[in-house]
Amino acid sequence: GNSVTQMEGPVTLSEEAFLTINCTYTATGYPSLFWYVQYPGEGLQLLLKATKADDKGSNKGFEATYRKETTSFHLEKGSVQVSDSAVYFCALSGTNAGNMLTFGGGTRLMVKP
Amino acid sequence: DAMVIQNPRYQVTQFGKPVTLSCSQTLNHNVMYWYQQKSSQAPKLLFHYYDKDFNNEADTPDNFQSRRPNTSFCFLDIRSPGLGDAAMYLCATSRDKGMNTEAFFGQGTRLTVV
């Protein structure tokens, strides 16, 4: 079946540091890939997505590239802010029945001033 | 404007006392989902509706039921909550079930069982 593996957190960075959160996946076929963000006490919000190999999703300074050869979708940001502190979930959908999202375990990011 | 609305945001219920969580959407999406999320773990899909067609995940306990009386509303019923059911419950919608379809989440209802 499908699965998503993320680096464990928490990831603690100083403001303006470079961020990478690793995400790899296992799936048959060609899934769509997503990053969702969850701020404290809130639901999940879509951050970015990519639907085919070599696509780059981007939003709010965050980027991730769909790498079919390494089955990866790493999240990056060049300069994090305190307001980026949240839990980040990598997810995939497709290839099996319906549009069921399979989530990774989540990575907590803490950005210090 | 909120597009997926969950009520209440916080719910406290007694052990064994039935409780209902509600979700409404203004997106007119065909698909509605219920997820359970514990302690910042990955959300776990409980079930979903595609229009009126109900789909239960194989490992969802019988204690959890759902109703979708119309396109806009979906309810999660927990018949006899146990302490292990304390969690954040997330409702989500998507326009369809295609691969590239984005899921929109509500803010969640945090359930406490006492």
Coordinates of N, CA, C and O in Angstrom, one line a residue, chain A:
Chain A
G1 N 0.8 -1.2 0.0 CA 0.0 0.0 0.0 C 0.8 1.2 0.0 O 2.1 1.2 0.0
N2 N 0.2 2.4 -0.1 CA 0.9 3.7 -0.1 C 1.4 4.0 1.3 O 0.7 3.7 2.3
S3 N 2.5 4.7 1.4 CA 3.0 5.2 2.6 C 3.9 6.4 2.4 O 4.4 6.6 1.3
V4 N 4.0 7.2 3.5 CA 4.7 8.5 3.4 C 5.6 8.5 4.7 O 5.1 8.3 5.8
T5 N 6.9 8.8 4.5 CA 7.8 8.9 5.6 C 8.4 10.3 5.7 O 8.9 10.8 4.7
Q6 N 8.3 10.9 6.9 CA 8.9 12.2 7.1 C 10.0 12.1 8.1 O 9.9 11.3 9.0
M7 N 10.9 13.1 8.1 CA 11.8 13.2 9.2 C 11.1 13.5 10.5 O 10.1 14.3 10.5
E8 N 11.6 13.0 11.5 CA 11.0 13.2 12.8 C 11.4 14.6 13.3 O 12.5 15.1 13.1
G9 N 10.5 15.2 14.1 CA 10.9 16.5 14.7 C 11.1 16.3 16.2 O 11.2 15.2 16.7
P10 N 11.1 17.4 16.9 CA 10.9 18.7 16.3 C 12.2 19.3 15.7 O 13.3 18.9 16.0
V11 N 12.0 20.1 14.7 CA 13.0 20.8 14.0 C 13.1 22.2 14.6 O 12.0 22.9 14.6
T12 N 14.1 22.6 15.2 CA 14.3 23.9 15.9 C 15.3 24.8 15.1 O 16.4 24.4 14.9
L13 N 14.8 25.9 14.6 CA 15.7 26.8 13.8 C 15.6 28.2 14.4 O 14.6 28.6 15.0
S14 N 16.6 29.0 14.1 CA 16.6 30.4 14.3 C 15.9 31.1 13.2 O 16.0 30.6 12.0
E15 N 15.4 32.3 13.4 CA 14.7 33.1 12.4 C 15.8 33.3 11.2 O 16.9 33.6 11.5
E16 N 15.3 33.2 10.0 CA 16.1 33.5 8.8 C 17.0 32.3 8.4 O 17.7 32.4 7.4
A17 N 16.9 31.2 9.2 CA 17.7 30.0 8.8 C 17.0 29.3 7.6 O 15.8 29.5 7.3
F18 N 17.8 28.4 7.0 CA 17.3 27.6 5.9 C 16.6 26.4 6.4 O 17.1 25.7 7.3
L19 N 15.4 26.0 5.8 CA 14.7 24.9 6.3 C 14.6 23.8 5.2 O 14.4 24.1 4.0
T20 N 14.8 22.6 5.6 CA 14.5 21.4 4.8 C 13.8 20.4 5.7 O 14.3 20.1 6.8
I21 N 12.7 19.9 5.2 CA 12.0 18.8 5.9 C 11.9 17.7 4.8 O 11.3 17.9 3.8
N22 N 12.5 16.6 5.1 CA 12.5 15.5 4.2 C 11.2 14.7 4.2 O 10.6 14.4 5.2
C23 N 10.9 14.2 3.0 CA 9.7 13.4 2.8 C 9.9 12.4 1.6 O 10.4 12.8 0.6
T24 N 9.7 11.2 1.9 CA 9.8 10.1 0.9 C 8.5 9.3 0.9 O 7.8 9.3 1.9
Y25 N 8.2 8.7 -0.2 CA 7.0 8.0 -0.3 C 7.1 6.7 -1.0 O 8.1 6.4 -1.7
T26 N 6.2 5.8 -0.8 CA 6.0 4.6 -1.5 C 4.6 4.5 -2.1 O 3.6 4.7 -1.3
A27 N 4.5 4.3 -3.4 CA 3.2 4.2 -4.0 C 3.4 3.5 -5.4 O 4.4 3.6 -6.0
T28 N 2.3 3.0 -5.8 CA 2.3 2.4 -7.2 C 1.8 3.6 -8.1 O 1.1 4.4 -7.7
G29 N 2.3 3.5 -9.3 CA 1.8 4.5 -10.3 C 2.4 5.9 -10.0 O 3.5 6.0 -9.4
Y30 N 1.6 6.9 -10.3 CA 2.1 8.3 -10.2 C 1.1 9.1 -9.3 O 0.2 9.7 -9.8
P31 N 1.4 9.1 -8.0 CA 0.5 9.8 -7.1 C 0.7 11.3 -7.2 O 1.7 11.8 -7.8
S32 N -0.2 12.1 -6.7 CA -0.1 13.5 -6.4 C 0.5 13.7 -5.0 O 0.2 12.9 -4.1
L33 N 1.3 14.7 -4.9 CA 2.0 14.9 -3.6 C 1.7 16.3 -3.0 O 1.5 17.3 -3.8
F34 N 1.5 16.3 -1.7 CA 1.1 17.6 -1.1 C 1.9 17.8 0.2 O 2.4 16.9 0.8
W35 N 2.0 19.1 0.6 CA 2.4 19.5 1.9 C 1.3 20.3 2.5 O 0.8 21.2 1.9
Y36 N 0.9 19.8 3.7 CA -0.1 20.5 4.5 C 0.5 21.1 5.8 O 1.5 20.5 6.3
V37 N 0.0 22.2 6.2 CA 0.5 22.8 7.5 C -0.6 22.9 8.5 O -1.7 23.2 8.1
Q38 N -0.2 22.7 9.7 CA -1.2 22.8 10.8 C -0.6 23.7 11.9 O 0.3 23.3 12.6
Y39 N -1.3 24.9 12.0 CA -0.9 25.8 13.1 C -1.5 25.3 14.4 O -2.6 24.6 14.4
P40 N -1.0 25.7 15.5 CA -1.5 25.2 16.8 C -3.0 25.4 17.0 O -3.5 26.5 16.8
G41 N -3.7 24.3 17.3 CA -5.1 24.4 17.6 C -6.0 24.5 16.3 O -7.2 24.7 16.4
E42 N -5.4 24.4 15.1 CA -6.1 24.6 13.9 C -6.2 23.3 13.1 O -5.5 22.3 13.4
G43 N -7.0 23.4 12.0 CA -7.1 22.2 11.1 C -5.9 22.3 10.1 O -5.0 23.2 10.3
L44 N -5.9 21.5 9.1 CA -4.8 21.4 8.1 C -5.1 22.4 7.0 O -6.3 22.5 6.5
Q45 N -4.1 23.1 6.5 CA -4.2 23.9 5.3 C -3.2 23.4 4.3 O -2.1 23.1 4.6
L46 N -3.7 23.4 3.0 CA -2.8 23.0 1.9 C -1.8 24.1 1.8 O -2.1 25.3 1.6
L47 N -0.5 23.7 1.8 CA 0.6 24.6 1.6 C 1.0 24.6 0.1 O 1.2 25.7 -0.5
L48 N 1.2 23.4 -0.5 CA 1.6 23.4 -1.9 C 1.4 21.9 -2.3 O 1.2 21.0 -1.5
K49 N 1.4 21.8 -3.7 CA 1.2 20.5 -4.2 C 1.9 20.3 -5.5 O 2.3 21.3 -6.2
A50 N 2.1 19.1 -6.0 CA 2.7 18.8 -7.3 C 2.1 17.5 -7.8 O 1.8 16.6 -7.0
T51 N 1.7 17.5 -9.1 CA 0.9 16.4 -9.6 C 1.6 15.5 -10.5 O 1.1 14.4 -10.9
K52 N 2.9 15.8 -10.9 CA 3.6 14.9 -11.8 C 5.1 15.1 -11.6 O 5.5 16.1 -11.0
A53 N 5.9 14.2 -12.1 CA 7.3 14.2 -11.8 C 7.9 15.5 -12.3 O 7.6 16.0 -13.4
D54 N 8.9 16.0 -11.5 CA 9.6 17.2 -11.8 C 8.8 18.5 -11.6 O 9.4 19.6 -11.7
D55 N 7.6 18.4 -11.3 CA 6.8 19.6 -10.9 C 7.3 20.2 -9.6 O 7.7 19.5 -8.7
K56 N 7.3 21.5 -9.6 CA 7.7 22.2 -8.3 C 6.5 22.9 -7.8 O 5.9 23.8 -8.5
G57 N 6.1 22.6 -6.6 CA 5.0 23.3 -5.9 C 5.7 24.4 -5.1 O 6.7 24.3 -4.5
S58 N 5.0 25.6 -5.0 CA 5.6 26.7 -4.2 C 4.4 27.6 -3.7 O 3.4 27.7 -4.3
N59 N 4.7 28.1 -2.5 CA 3.7 29.0 -1.9 C 4.3 29.6 -0.6 O 5.0 28.9 0.2
K60 N 4.2 30.9 -0.4 CA 4.6 31.6 0.8 C 6.1 31.4 1.0 O 6.6 31.3 2.2
G61 N 6.9 31.2 0.0 CA 8.3 31.1 0.1 C 8.8 29.6 0.3 O 10.0 29.3 0.3
F62 N 7.8 28.7 0.5 CA 8.1 27.3 0.6 C 8.1 26.7 -0.8 O 7.3 27.1 -1.7
E63 N 9.0 25.7 -1.0 CA 9.0 25.0 -2.3 C 9.2 23.5 -2.1 O 9.8 23.1 -1.0
A64 N 8.7 22.7 -3.0 CA 9.0 21.2 -3.0 C 9.0 20.7 -4.4 O 8.1 21.1 -5.2
T65 N 9.9 19.8 -4.8 CA 9.9 19.3 -6.1 C 9.7 17.8 -6.1 O 10.2 17.1 -5.3
Y66 N 8.8 17.4 -7.0 CA 8.4 16.0 -7.1 C 9.5 15.2 -7.8 O 9.7 15.4 -9.0
R67 N 10.2 14.4 -7.1 CA 11.3 13.6 -7.6 C 10.9 12.2 -7.7 O 10.9 11.4 -6.7
K68 N 10.6 11.8 -8.9 CA 10.1 10.4 -9.1 C 11.3 9.4 -8.9 O 11.1 8.3 -8.3
E69 N 12.5 9.8 -9.3 CA 13.6 8.9 -9.3 C 14.0 8.5 -7.9 O 14.5 7.4 -7.6
T70 N 13.8 9.5 -7.0 CA 14.2 9.3 -5.5 C 12.9 9.1 -4.7 O 13.0 9.0 -3.5
T71 N 11.8 9.1 -5.3 CA 10.5 9.1 -4.6 C 10.5 10.0 -3.4 O 10.2 9.6 -2.3
S72 N 10.8 11.3 -3.7 CA 10.9 12.3 -2.6 C 10.1 13.5 -2.9 O 9.9 13.8 -4.1
F73 N 9.8 14.3 -1.9 CA 9.1 15.6 -2.1 C 9.5 16.4 -0.9 O 8.7 16.8 0.0
H74 N 10.8 16.8 -0.8 CA 11.3 17.5 0.3 C 10.8 19.0 0.3 O 10.8 19.7 -0.7
L75 N 10.5 19.5 1.5 CA 10.0 20.8 1.7 C 11.2 21.7 2.0 O 12.0 21.4 2.9
E76 N 11.3 22.9 1.4 CA 12.4 23.8 1.6 C 11.8 25.3 1.7 O 10.9 25.6 1.1
K77 N 12.6 26.0 2.5 CA 12.3 27.5 2.6 C 13.6 28.1 2.9 O 14.4 27.7 3.8
G78 N 13.9 29.2 2.2 CA 15.2 29.8 2.3 C 15.4 30.6 3.6 O 16.6 30.7 4.1
S79 N 14.4 31.2 4.2 CA 14.5 32.0 5.3 C 13.2 31.9 6.2 O 12.2 32.5 5.8
V80 N 13.3 31.1 7.2 CA 12.0 30.9 8.0 C 11.8 32.1 9.0 O 12.7 32.8 9.4
Q81 N 10.5 32.2 9.3 CA 10.1 33.2 10.3 C 9.4 32.5 11.5 O 9.0 31.4 11.4
V82 N 9.3 33.3 12.5 CA 8.7 32.7 13.7 C 7.3 32.3 13.4 O 6.8 31.2 13.9
S83 N 6.6 33.0 12.5 CA 5.2 32.6 12.1 C 5.1 31.3 11.4 O 4.0 30.8 11.1
D84 N 6.2 30.8 10.9 CA 6.2 29.5 10.3 C 6.2 28.3 11.2 O 6.0 27.1 10.8
S85 N 6.3 28.6 12.5 CA 6.2 27.5 13.5 C 4.9 26.8 13.4 O 3.8 27.4 13.6
A86 N 4.9 25.5 13.2 CA 3.7 24.7 12.9 C 4.1 23.3 12.8 O 5.3 22.9 12.8
V87 N 3.1 22.4 12.5 CA 3.4 21.0 12.2 C 3.2 20.9 10.7 O 2.1 21.3 10.2
Y88 N 4.1 20.3 10.0 CA 4.0 20.1 8.5 C 3.8 18.6 8.2 O 4.6 17.8 8.7
F89 N 2.8 18.4 7.3 CA 2.5 17.0 6.9 C 2.7 16.8 5.4 O 2.2 17.6 4.6
C90 N 3.5 15.8 5.1 CA 3.6 15.4 3.7 C 2.5 14.4 3.4 O 2.2 13.6 4.3
A91 N 1.9 14.4 2.2 CA 0.8 13.5 1.9 C 0.8 13.2 0.4 O 1.4 13.9 -0.4
L92 N 0.2 12.0 0.1 CA 0.0 11.7 -1.3 C -1.4 11.2 -1.5 O -2.1 10.8 -0.5
S93 N -1.8 11.3 -2.7 CA -3.1 10.8 -3.0 C -3.1 10.1 -4.4 O -2.2 10.4 -5.2
G94 N -4.1 9.3 -4.7 CA -4.2 8.7 -6.0 C -3.7 7.4 -6.0 O -3.2 6.8 -5.1
T95 N -3.7 6.8 -7.2 CA -3.2 5.4 -7.5 C -4.0 4.3 -7.0 O -3.9 3.2 -7.4
N96 N -4.8 4.6 -6.0 CA -5.7 3.5 -5.5 C -7.1 4.1 -5.5 O -7.4 5.1 -6.1
A97 N -8.1 3.4 -4.9 CA -9.5 3.8 -5.0 C -9.7 5.2 -4.5 O -9.4 5.4 -3.3
G98 N -10.2 6.0 -5.3 CA -10.6 7.3 -4.8 C -9.4 8.3 -4.5 O -8.3 8.1 -5.0
N99 N -9.7 9.3 -3.8 CA -8.7 10.4 -3.5 C -8.3 10.3 -2.1 O -8.3 11.4 -1.4
M100 N -8.0 9.2 -1.6 CA -7.7 9.1 -0.2 C -6.3 9.6 0.1 O -5.3 9.1 -0.5
L101 N -6.2 10.6 1.0 CA -4.9 11.1 1.3 C -4.2 10.2 2.3 O -4.8 9.7 3.3
T102 N -2.9 9.9 2.0 CA -2.1 9.2 3.0 C -1.1 10.1 3.5 O -0.3 10.7 2.8
F103 N -1.1 10.3 4.8 CA -0.3 11.3 5.5 C 1.0 10.7 6.1 O 1.0 9.6 6.5
G104 N 2.1 11.5 6.1 CA 3.2 11.2 6.9 C 2.9 11.5 8.3 O 1.9 12.1 8.7
G105 N 3.9 11.2 9.2 CA 3.7 11.4 10.6 C 3.7 12.8 11.1 O 3.4 13.1 12.3
G106 N 4.1 13.8 10.2 CA 4.2 15.2 10.6 C 5.5 15.5 11.2 O 6.2 14.7 11.9
T107 N 6.0 16.7 11.0 CA 7.2 17.3 11.5 C 6.9 18.6 12.1 O 6.4 19.5 11.5
R108 N 7.2 18.7 13.4 CA 7.0 20.0 14.1 C 8.2 20.9 13.9 O 9.3 20.5 14.1
L109 N 7.9 22.1 13.4 CA 8.9 23.1 13.2 C 8.8 24.2 14.3 O 7.7 24.8 14.5
M110 N 9.8 24.5 15.0 CA 9.9 25.6 15.9 C 10.9 26.6 15.5 O 12.1 26.3 15.4
V111 N 10.5 27.9 15.3 CA 11.4 28.9 14.9 C 11.5 29.9 16.0 O 10.6 30.5 16.5
K112 N 12.8 30.1 16.4 CA 13.1 31.0 17.5 C 13.5 32.4 17.0 O 14.3 32.4 16.0
P113 N 13.1 33.5 17.7 CA 13.5 34.8 17.2 C 15.0 35.0 17.3 O 15.7 34.4 18.2

